[in-house]
PDB file of C-alpha atoms (C1' of nucleotides) in Angstrom:
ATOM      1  CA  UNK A   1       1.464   3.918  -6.313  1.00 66.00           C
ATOM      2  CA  UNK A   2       3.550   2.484  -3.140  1.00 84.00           C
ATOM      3  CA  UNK A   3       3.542  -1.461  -3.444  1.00 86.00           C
ATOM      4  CA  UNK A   4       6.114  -2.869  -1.904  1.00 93.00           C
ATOM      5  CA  UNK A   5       8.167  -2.779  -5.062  1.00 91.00           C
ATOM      6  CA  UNK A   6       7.925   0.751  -5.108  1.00 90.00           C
ATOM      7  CA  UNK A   7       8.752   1.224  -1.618  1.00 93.00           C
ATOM      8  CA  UNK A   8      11.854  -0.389  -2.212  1.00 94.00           C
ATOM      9  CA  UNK A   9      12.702   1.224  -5.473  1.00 90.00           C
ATOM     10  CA  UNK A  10      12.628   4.625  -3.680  1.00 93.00           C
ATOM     11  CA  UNK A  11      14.560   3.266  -0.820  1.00 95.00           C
ATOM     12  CA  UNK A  12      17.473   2.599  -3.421  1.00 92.00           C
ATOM     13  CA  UNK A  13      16.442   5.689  -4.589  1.00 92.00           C
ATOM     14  CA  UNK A  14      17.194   7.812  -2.014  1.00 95.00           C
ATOM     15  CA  UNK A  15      19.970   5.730  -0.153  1.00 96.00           C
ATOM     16  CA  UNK A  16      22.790   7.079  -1.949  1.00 96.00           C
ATOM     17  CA  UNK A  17      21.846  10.776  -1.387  1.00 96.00           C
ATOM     18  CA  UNK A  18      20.861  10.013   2.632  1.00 97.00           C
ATOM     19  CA  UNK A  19      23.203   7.815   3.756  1.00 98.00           C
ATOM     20  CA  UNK A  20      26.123   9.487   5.444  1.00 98.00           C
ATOM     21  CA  UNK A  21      24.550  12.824   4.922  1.00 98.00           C
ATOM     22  CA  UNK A  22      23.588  15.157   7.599  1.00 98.00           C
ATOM     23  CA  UNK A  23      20.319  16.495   8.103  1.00 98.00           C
ATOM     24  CA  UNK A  24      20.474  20.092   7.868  1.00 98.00           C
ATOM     25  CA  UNK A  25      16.584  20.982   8.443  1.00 98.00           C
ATOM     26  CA  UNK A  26      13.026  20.070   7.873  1.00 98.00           C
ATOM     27  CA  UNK A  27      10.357  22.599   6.252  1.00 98.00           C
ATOM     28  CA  UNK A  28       7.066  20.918   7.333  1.00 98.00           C
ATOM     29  CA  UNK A  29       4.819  22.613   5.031  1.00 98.00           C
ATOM     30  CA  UNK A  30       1.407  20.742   5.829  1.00 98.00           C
ATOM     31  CA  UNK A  31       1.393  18.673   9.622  1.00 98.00           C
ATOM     32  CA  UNK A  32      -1.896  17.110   8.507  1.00 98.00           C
ATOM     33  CA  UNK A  33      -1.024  13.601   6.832  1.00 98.00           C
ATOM     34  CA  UNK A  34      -2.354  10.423   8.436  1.00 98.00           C
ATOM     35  CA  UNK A  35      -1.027  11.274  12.125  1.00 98.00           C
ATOM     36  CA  UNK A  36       0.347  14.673  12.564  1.00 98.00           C
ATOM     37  CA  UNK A  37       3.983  15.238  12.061  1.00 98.00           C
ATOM     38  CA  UNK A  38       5.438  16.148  15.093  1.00 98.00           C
ATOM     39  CA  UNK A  39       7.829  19.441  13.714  1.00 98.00           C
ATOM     40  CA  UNK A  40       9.383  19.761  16.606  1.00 98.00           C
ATOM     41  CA  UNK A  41      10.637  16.572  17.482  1.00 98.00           C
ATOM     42  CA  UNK A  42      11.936  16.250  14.034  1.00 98.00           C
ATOM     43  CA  UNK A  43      13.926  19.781  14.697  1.00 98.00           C
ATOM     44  CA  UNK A  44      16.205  18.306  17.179  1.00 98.00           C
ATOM     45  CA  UNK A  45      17.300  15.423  14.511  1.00 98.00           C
ATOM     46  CA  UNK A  46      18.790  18.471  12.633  1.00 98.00           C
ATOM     47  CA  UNK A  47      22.889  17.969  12.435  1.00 98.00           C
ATOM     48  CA  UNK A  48      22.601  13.991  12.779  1.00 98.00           C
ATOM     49  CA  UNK A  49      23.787  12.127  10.454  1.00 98.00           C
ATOM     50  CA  UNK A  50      21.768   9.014   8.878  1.00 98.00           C
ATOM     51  CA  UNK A  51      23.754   5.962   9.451  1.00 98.00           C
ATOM     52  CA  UNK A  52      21.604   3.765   7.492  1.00 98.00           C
ATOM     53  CA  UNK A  53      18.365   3.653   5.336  1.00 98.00           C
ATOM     54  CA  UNK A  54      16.152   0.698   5.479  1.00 98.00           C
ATOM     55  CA  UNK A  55      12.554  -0.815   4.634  1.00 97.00           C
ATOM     56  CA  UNK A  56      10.566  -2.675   6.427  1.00 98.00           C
ATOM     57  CA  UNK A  57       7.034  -3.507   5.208  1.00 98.00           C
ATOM     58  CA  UNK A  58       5.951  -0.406   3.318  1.00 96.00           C
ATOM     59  CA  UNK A  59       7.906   1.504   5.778  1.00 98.00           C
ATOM     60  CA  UNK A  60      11.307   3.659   5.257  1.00 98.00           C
ATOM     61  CA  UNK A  61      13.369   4.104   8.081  1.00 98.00           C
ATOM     62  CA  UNK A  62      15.835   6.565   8.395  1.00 98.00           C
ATOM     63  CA  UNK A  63      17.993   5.874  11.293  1.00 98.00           C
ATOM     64  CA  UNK A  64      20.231   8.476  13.147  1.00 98.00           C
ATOM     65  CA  UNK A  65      22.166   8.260  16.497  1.00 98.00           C
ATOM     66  CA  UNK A  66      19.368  10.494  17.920  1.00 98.00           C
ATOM     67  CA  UNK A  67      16.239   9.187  16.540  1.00 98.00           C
ATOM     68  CA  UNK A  68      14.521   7.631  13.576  1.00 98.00           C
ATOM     69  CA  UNK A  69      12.738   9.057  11.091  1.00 98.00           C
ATOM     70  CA  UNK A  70       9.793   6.496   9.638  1.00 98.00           C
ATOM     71  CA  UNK A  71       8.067   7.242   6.520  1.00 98.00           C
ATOM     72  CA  UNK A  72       5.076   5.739   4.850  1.00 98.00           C
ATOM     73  CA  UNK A  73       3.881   6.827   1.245  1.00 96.00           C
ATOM     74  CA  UNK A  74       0.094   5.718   1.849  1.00 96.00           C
ATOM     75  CA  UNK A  75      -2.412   5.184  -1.184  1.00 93.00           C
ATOM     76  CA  UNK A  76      -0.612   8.511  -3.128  1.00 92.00           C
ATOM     77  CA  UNK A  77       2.827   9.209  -1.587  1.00 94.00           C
ATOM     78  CA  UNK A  78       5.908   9.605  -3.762  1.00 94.00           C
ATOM     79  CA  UNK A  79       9.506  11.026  -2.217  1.00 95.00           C
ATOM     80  CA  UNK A  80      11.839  13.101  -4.388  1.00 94.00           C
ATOM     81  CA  UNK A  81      15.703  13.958  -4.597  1.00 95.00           C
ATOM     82  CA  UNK A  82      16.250  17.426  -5.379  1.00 95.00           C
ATOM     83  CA  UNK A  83      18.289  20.094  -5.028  1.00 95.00           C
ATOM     84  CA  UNK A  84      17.821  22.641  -2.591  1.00 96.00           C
ATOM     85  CA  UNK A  85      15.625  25.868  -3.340  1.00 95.00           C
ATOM     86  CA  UNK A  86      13.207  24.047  -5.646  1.00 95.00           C
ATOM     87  CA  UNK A  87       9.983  26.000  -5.420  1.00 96.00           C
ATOM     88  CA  UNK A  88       7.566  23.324  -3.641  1.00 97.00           C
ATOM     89  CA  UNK A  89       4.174  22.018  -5.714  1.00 95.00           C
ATOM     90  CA  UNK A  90       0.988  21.168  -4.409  1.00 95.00           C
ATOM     91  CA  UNK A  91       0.628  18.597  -2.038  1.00 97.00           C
ATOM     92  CA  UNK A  92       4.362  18.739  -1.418  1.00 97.00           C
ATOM     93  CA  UNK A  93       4.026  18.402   2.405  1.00 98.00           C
ATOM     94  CA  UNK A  94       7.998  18.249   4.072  1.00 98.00           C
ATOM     95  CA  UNK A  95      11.201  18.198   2.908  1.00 98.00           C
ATOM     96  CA  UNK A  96      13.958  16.423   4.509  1.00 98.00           C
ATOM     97  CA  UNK A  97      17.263  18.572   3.982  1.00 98.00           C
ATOM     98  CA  UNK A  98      20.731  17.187   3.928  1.00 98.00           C
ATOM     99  CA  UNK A  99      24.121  18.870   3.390  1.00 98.00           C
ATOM    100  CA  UNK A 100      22.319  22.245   3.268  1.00 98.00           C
ATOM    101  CA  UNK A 101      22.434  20.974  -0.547  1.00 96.00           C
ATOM    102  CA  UNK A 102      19.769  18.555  -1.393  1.00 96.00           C
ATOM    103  CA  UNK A 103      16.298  17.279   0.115  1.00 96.00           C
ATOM    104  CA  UNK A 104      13.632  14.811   0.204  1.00 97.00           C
ATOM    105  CA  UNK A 105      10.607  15.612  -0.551  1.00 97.00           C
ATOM    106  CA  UNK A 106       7.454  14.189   0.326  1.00 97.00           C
ATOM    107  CA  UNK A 107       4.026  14.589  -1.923  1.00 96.00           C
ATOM    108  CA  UNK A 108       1.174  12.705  -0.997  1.00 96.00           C
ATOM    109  CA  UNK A 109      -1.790  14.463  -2.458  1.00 95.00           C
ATOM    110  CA  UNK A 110      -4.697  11.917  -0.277  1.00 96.00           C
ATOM    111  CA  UNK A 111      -2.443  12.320   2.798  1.00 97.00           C
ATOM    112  CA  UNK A 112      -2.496   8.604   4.182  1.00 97.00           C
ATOM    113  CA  UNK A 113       1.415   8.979   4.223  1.00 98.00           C
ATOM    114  CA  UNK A 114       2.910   9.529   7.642  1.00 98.00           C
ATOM    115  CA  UNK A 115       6.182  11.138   8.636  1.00 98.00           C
ATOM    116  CA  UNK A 116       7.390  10.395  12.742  1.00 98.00           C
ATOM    117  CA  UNK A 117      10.202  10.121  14.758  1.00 98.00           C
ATOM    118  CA  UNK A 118      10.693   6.875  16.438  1.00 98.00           C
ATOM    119  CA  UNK A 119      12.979   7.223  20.006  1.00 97.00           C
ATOM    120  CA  UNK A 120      12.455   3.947  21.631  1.00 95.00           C
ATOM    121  CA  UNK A 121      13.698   0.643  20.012  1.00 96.00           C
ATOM    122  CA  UNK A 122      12.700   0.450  16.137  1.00 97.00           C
ATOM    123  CA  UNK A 123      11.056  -2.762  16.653  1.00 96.00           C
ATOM    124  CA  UNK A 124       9.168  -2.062  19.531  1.00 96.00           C
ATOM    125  CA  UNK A 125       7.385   0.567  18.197  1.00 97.00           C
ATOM    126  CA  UNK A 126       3.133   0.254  17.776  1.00 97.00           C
ATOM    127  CA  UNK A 127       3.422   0.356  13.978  1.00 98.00           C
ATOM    128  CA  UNK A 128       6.696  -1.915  13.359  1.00 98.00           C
ATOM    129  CA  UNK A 129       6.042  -4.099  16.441  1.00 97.00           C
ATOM    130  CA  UNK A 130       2.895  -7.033  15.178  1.00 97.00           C
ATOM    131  CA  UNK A 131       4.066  -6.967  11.468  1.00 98.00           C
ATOM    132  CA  UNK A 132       5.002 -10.666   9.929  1.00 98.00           C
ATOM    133  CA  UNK A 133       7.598 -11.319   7.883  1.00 98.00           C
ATOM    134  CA  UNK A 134       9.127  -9.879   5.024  1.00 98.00           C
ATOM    135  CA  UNK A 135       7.484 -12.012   2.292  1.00 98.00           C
ATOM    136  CA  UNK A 136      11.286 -12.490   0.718  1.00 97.00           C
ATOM    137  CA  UNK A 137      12.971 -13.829   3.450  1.00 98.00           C
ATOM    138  CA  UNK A 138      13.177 -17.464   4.499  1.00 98.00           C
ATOM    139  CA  UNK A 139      11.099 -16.430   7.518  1.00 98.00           C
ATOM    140  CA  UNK A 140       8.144 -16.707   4.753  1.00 98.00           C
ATOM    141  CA  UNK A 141       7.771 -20.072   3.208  1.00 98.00           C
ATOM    142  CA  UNK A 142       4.377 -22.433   2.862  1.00 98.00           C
ATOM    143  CA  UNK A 143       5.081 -24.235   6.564  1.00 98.00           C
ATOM    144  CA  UNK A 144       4.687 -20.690   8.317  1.00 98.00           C
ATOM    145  CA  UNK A 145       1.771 -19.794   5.879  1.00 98.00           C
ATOM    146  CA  UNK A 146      -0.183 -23.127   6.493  1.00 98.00           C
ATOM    147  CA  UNK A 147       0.527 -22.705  10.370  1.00 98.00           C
ATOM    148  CA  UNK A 148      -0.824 -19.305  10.347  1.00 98.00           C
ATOM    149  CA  UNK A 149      -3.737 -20.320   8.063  1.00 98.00           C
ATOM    150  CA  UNK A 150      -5.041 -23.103  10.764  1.00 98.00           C
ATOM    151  CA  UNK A 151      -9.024 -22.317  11.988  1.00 97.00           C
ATOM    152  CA  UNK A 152      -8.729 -18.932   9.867  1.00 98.00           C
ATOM    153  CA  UNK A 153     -12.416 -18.497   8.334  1.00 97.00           C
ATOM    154  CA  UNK A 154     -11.134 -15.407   6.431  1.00 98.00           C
ATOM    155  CA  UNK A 155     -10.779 -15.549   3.306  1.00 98.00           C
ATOM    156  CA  UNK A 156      -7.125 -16.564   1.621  1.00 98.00           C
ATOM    157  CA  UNK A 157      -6.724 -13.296  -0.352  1.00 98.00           C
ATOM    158  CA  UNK A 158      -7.895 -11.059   3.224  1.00 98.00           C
ATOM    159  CA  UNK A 159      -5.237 -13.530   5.156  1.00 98.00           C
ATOM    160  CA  UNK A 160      -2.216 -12.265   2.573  1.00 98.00           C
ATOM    161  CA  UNK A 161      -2.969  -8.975   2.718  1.00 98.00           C
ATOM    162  CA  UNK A 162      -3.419  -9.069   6.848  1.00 98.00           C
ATOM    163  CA  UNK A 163       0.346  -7.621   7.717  1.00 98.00           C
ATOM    164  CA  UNK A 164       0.110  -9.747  10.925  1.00 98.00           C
ATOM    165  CA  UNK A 165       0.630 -12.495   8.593  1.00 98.00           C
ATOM    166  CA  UNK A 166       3.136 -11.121   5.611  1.00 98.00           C
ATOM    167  CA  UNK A 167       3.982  -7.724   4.739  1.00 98.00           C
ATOM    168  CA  UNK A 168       4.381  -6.330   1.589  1.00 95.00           C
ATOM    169  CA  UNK A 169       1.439  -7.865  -0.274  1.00 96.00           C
ATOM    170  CA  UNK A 170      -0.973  -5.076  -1.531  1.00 95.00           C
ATOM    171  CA  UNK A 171      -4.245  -5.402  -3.340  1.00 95.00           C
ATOM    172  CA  UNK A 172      -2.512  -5.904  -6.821  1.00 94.00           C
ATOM    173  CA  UNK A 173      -0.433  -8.411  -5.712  1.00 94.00           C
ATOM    174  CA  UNK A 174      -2.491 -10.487  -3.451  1.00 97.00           C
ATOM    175  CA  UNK A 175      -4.811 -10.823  -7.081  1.00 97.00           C
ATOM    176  CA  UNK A 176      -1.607 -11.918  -8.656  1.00 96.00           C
ATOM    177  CA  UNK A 177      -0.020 -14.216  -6.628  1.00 97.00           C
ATOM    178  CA  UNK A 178      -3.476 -15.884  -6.469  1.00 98.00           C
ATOM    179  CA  UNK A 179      -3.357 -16.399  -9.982  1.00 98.00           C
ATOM    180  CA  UNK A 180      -0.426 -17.470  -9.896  1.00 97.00           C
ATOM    181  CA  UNK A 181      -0.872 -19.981  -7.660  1.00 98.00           C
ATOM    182  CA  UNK A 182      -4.519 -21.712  -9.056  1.00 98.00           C
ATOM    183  CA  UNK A 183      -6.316 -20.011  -6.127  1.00 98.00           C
ATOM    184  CA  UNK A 184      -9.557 -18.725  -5.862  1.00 98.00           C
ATOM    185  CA  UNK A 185      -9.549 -15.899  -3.999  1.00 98.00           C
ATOM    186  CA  UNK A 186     -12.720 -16.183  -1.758  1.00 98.00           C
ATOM    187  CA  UNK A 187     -11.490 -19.416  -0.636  1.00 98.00           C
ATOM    188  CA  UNK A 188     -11.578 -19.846   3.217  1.00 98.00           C
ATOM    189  CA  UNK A 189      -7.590 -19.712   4.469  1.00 98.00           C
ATOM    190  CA  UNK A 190      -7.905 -22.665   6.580  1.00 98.00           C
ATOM    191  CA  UNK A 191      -9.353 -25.011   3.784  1.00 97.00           C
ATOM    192  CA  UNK A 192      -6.222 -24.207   1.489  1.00 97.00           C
ATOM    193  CA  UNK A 193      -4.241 -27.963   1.257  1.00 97.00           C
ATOM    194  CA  UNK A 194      -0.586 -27.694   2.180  1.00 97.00           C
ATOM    195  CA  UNK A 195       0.228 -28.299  -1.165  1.00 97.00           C
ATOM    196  CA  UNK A 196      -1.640 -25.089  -2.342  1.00 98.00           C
ATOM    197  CA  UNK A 197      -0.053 -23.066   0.602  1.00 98.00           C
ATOM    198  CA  UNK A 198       3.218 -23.924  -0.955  1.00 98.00           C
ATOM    199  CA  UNK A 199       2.198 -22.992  -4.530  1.00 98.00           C
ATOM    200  CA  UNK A 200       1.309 -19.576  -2.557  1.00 98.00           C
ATOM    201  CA  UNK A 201       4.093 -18.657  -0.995  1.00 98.00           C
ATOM    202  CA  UNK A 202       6.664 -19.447  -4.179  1.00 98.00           C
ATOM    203  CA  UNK A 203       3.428 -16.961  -6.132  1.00 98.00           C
ATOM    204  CA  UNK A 204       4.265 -14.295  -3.793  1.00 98.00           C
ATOM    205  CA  UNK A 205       7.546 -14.121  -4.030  1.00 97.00           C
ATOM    206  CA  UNK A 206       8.227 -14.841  -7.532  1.00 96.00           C
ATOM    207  CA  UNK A 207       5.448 -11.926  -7.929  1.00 94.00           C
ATOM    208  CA  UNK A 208       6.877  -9.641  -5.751  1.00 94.00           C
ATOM    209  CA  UNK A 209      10.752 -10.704  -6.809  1.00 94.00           C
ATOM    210  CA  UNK A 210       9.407  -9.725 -10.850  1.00 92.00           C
ATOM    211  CA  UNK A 211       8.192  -6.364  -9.972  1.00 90.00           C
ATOM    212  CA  UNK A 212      10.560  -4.931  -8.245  1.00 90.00           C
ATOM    213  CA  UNK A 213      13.025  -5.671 -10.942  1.00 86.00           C
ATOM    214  CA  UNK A 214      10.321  -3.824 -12.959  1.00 83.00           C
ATOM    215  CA  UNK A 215       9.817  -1.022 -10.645  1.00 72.00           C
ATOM    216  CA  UNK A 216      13.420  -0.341 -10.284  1.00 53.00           C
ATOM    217  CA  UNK A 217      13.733  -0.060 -13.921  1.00 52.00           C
ATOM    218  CA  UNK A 218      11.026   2.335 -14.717  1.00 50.00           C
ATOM    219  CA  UNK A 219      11.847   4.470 -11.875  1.00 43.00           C
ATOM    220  CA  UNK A 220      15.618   4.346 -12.287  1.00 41.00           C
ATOM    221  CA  UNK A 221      15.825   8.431 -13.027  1.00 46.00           C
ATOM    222  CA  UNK A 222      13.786   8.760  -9.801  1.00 46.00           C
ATOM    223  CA  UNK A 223      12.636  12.197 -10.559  1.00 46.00           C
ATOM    224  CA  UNK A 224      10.957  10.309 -13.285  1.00 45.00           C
ATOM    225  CA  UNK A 225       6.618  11.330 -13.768  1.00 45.00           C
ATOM    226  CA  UNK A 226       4.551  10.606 -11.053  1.00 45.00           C
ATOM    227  CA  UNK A 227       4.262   7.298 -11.749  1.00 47.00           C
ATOM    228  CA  UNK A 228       0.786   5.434 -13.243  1.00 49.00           C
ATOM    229  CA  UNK A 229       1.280   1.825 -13.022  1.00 53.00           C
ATOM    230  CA  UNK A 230       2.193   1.956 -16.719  1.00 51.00           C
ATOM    231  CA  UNK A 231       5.202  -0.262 -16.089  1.00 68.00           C
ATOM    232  CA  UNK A 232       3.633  -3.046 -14.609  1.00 71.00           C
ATOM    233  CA  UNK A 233       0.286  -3.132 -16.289  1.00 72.00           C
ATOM    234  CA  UNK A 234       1.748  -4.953 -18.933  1.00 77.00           C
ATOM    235  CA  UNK A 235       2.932  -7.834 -16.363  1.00 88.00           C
ATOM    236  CA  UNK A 236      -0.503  -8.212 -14.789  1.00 92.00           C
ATOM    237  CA  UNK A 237      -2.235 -11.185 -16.178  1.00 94.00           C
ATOM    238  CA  UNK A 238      -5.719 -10.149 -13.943  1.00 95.00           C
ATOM    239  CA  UNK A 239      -5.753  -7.281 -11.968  1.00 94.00           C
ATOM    240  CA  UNK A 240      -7.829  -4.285 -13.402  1.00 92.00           C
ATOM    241  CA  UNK A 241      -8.628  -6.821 -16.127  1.00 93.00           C
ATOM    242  CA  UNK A 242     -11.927  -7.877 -15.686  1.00 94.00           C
ATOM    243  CA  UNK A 243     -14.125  -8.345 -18.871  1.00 94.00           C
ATOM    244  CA  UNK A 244     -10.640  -9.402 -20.891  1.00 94.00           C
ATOM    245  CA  UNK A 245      -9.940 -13.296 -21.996  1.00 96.00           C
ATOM    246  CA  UNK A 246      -7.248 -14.479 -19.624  1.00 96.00           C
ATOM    247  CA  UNK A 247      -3.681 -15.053 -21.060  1.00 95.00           C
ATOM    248  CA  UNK A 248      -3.765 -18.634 -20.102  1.00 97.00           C
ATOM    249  CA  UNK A 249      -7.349 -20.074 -21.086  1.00 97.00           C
ATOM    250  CA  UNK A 250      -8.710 -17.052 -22.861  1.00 97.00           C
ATOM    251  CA  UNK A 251     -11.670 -17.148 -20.144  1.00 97.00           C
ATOM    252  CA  UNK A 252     -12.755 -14.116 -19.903  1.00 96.00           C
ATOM    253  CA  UNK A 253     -11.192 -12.563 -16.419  1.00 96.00           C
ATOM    254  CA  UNK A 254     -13.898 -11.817 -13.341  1.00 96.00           C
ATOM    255  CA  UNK A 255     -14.032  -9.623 -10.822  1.00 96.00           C
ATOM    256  CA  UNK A 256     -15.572  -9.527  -7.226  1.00 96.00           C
ATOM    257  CA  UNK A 257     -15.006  -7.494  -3.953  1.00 96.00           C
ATOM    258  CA  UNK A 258     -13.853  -8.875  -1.012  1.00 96.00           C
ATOM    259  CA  UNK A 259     -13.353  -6.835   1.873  1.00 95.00           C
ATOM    260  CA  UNK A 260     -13.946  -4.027   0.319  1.00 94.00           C
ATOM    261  CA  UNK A 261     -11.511  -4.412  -2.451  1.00 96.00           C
ATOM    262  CA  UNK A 262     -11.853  -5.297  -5.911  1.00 96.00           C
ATOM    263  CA  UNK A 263     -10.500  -8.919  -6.362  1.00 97.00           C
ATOM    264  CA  UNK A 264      -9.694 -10.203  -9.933  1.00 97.00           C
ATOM    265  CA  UNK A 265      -9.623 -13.896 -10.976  1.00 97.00           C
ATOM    266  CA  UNK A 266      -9.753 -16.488 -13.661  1.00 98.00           C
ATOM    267  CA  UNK A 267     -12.477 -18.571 -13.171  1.00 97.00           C
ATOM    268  CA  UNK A 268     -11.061 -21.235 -14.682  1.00 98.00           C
ATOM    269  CA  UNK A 269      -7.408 -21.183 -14.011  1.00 98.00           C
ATOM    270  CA  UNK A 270      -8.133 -20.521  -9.974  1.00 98.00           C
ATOM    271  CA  UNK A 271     -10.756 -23.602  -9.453  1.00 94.00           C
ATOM    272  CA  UNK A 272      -9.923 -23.812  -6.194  1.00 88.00           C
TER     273      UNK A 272
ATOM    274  C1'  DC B   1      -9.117 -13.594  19.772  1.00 84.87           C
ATOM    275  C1'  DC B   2     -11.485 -13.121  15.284  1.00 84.87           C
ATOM    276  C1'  DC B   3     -13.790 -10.665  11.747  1.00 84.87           C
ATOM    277  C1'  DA B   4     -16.216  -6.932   9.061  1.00 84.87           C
ATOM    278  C1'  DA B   5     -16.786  -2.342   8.358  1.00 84.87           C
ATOM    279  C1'  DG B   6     -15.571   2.484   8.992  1.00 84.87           C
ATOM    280  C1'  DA B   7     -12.420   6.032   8.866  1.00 84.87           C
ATOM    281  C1'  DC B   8      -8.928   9.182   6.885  1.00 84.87           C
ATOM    282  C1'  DC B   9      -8.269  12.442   1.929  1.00 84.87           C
ATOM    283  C1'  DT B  10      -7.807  14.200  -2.927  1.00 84.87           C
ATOM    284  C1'  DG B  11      -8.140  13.646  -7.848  1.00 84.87           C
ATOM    285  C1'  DG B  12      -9.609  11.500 -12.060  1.00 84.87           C
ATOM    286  C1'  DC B  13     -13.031   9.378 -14.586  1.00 84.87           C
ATOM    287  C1'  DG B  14     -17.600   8.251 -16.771  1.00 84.87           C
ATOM    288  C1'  DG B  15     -22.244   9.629 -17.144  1.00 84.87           C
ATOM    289  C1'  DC B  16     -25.818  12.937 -17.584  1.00 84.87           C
TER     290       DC B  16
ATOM    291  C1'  DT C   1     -18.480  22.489 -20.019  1.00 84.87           C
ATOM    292  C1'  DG C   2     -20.222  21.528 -15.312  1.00 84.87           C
ATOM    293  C1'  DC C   3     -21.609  18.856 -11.566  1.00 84.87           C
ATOM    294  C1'  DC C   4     -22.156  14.214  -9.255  1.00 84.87           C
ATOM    295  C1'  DG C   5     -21.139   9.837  -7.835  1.00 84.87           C
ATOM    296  C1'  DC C   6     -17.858   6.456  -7.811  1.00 84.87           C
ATOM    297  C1'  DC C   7     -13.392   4.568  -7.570  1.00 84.87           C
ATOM    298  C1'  DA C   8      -8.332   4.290  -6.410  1.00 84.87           C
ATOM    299  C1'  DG C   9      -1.955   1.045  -5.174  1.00 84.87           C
ATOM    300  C1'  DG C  10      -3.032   1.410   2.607  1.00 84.87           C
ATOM    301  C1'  DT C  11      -3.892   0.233   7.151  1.00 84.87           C
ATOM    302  C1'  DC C  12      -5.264   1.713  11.711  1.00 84.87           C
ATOM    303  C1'  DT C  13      -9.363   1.785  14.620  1.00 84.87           C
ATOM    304  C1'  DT C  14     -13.784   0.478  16.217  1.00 84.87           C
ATOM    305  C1'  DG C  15     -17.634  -2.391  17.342  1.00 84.87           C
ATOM    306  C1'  DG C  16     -19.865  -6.773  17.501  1.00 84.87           C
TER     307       DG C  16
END
DNA sequence: CCCAAGACCTGGCGGC
DNA sequence: TGCCGCCAGGTCTTGG
């Protein structure tokens, strides 16, 4: 579920209900997600209030004057606003109370989600502290990607999904902005011409720009289904499309794995 | 430093 | 139906 666009869909999800409000308590039902959720750390957070929400990456960060709270959804992690006393479903690890009236809740049924307190300066921390730039930011653009791409034998689709490089682009959109942009995915990053690390970059965003408008319209009631990619499948010209004529060139679409990912492409419309 | 592969975990699907 | 193998939107960690 969680690409970026998601992400930020549940930030602006949840930022109306968090913001200003006070935490109130934690129930930590399972400590076991990717690293484990240190309970009592997040215990002394309770009466502070969160002065502002914020993504960065795939990250949410909930910032109080004592601490803050960082949350990542994983492969299978969704967050919830509810009211308080809602009986709590499978998989539905901790909720986040505020007010002593509503709470986030975090499910995350493969458990690659993490929930920790951060005490030392946000950006210094091991997680935030090597990531690149948010792909929709000026910080991004085709002179930083070519610059980054020089004596890289990596493949280009690996070097947009390395974080070190640009956050943000998952597996789905990596094949996308690829498309996109004419580029073959298996092609090595540092033989990309400037003029294709430009096409790139504007892919990327433009991708990334187009689904979160979609992603904050399908999930606009929030406590909306669990969400299958219905909503964007119909956007995707090749990902999870392999065996169908492409919507350019009616090639029929191929796929291959690179680095242990499936990789979609048109071999005609990405020569290069 | 760079790169590839392994690791973590559950659920849904197709095939037999 | 039931069981088995495979696959899945992420990313940190390890080993060469």
């Amino acid at each position: 579920m969680p690409e970026l666009p998601e992400v930020e869909t549940t930030l602006r999800g949840i930022s109306p209900a968090v913001v200003g409000a006070t935490i109130t308590g934690f129930e930590v039902r399972n400590t076991a997600l990717r690293w484990p959720v240190p309970v009592g750390q997040l215990q002394k957070l309770t009466g502070q209030t969160v002065s502002k929400a914020e993504r960065r990456a795939k990250y949410l960060l909930l910032h109080t004057a004592a601490g803050t709270i960082l949350l990542h959804l994983g492969m299978s992690g969704s967050l919830r606003i509810l009211q308080t006393g809602q009986v709590a479903g499978k998989h539905d690890h901790l909720d986040i109370e505020f007010d002593g009236q509503q709470l986030v809740r975090l499910n995350d049924p493969r458990r690659f989600g993490c929930c920790l307190l951060i005490q030392s300066p946000v950006s210094e921390h091991k997680l935030l502290s090597n990531l690149g730039p948010e792909p929709l930011t000026e910080d991004f653009n085709a002179h930083y990607l070519f610059s980054r791409s020089r004596g890289r034998r990596v493949t280009i689709k690996s070097l947009i999904m390395d974080s070190t490089i640009v956050v943000g682009v998952g597996n789905i959109y990596a094949s996308e902005s690829l498309f996109l942009a004419g580029i073959r995915p298996t092609l090595a990053a540092k033989r990309l011409s400037r003029k294709r690390h430009h096409l790139l970059a504007d892919a990327i965003k433009h991708v990334l720009q187009k689904a979160i408008k979609a992603g904050g319209t399908s999930l606009s009631d929030f406590s909306g289904t669990d969400g299958k990619p219905g909503y964007f499948s119909q956007q995707l010209h090749v990902y999870g499309r392999s065996g169908e004529p492409c919507s350019t060139c009616m090639t029929t679409i191929q796929s291959k794995v690179i680095a242990q990912r499936n990789t979609y492409f048109c071999p005609v419309c990405q020569r290069f």
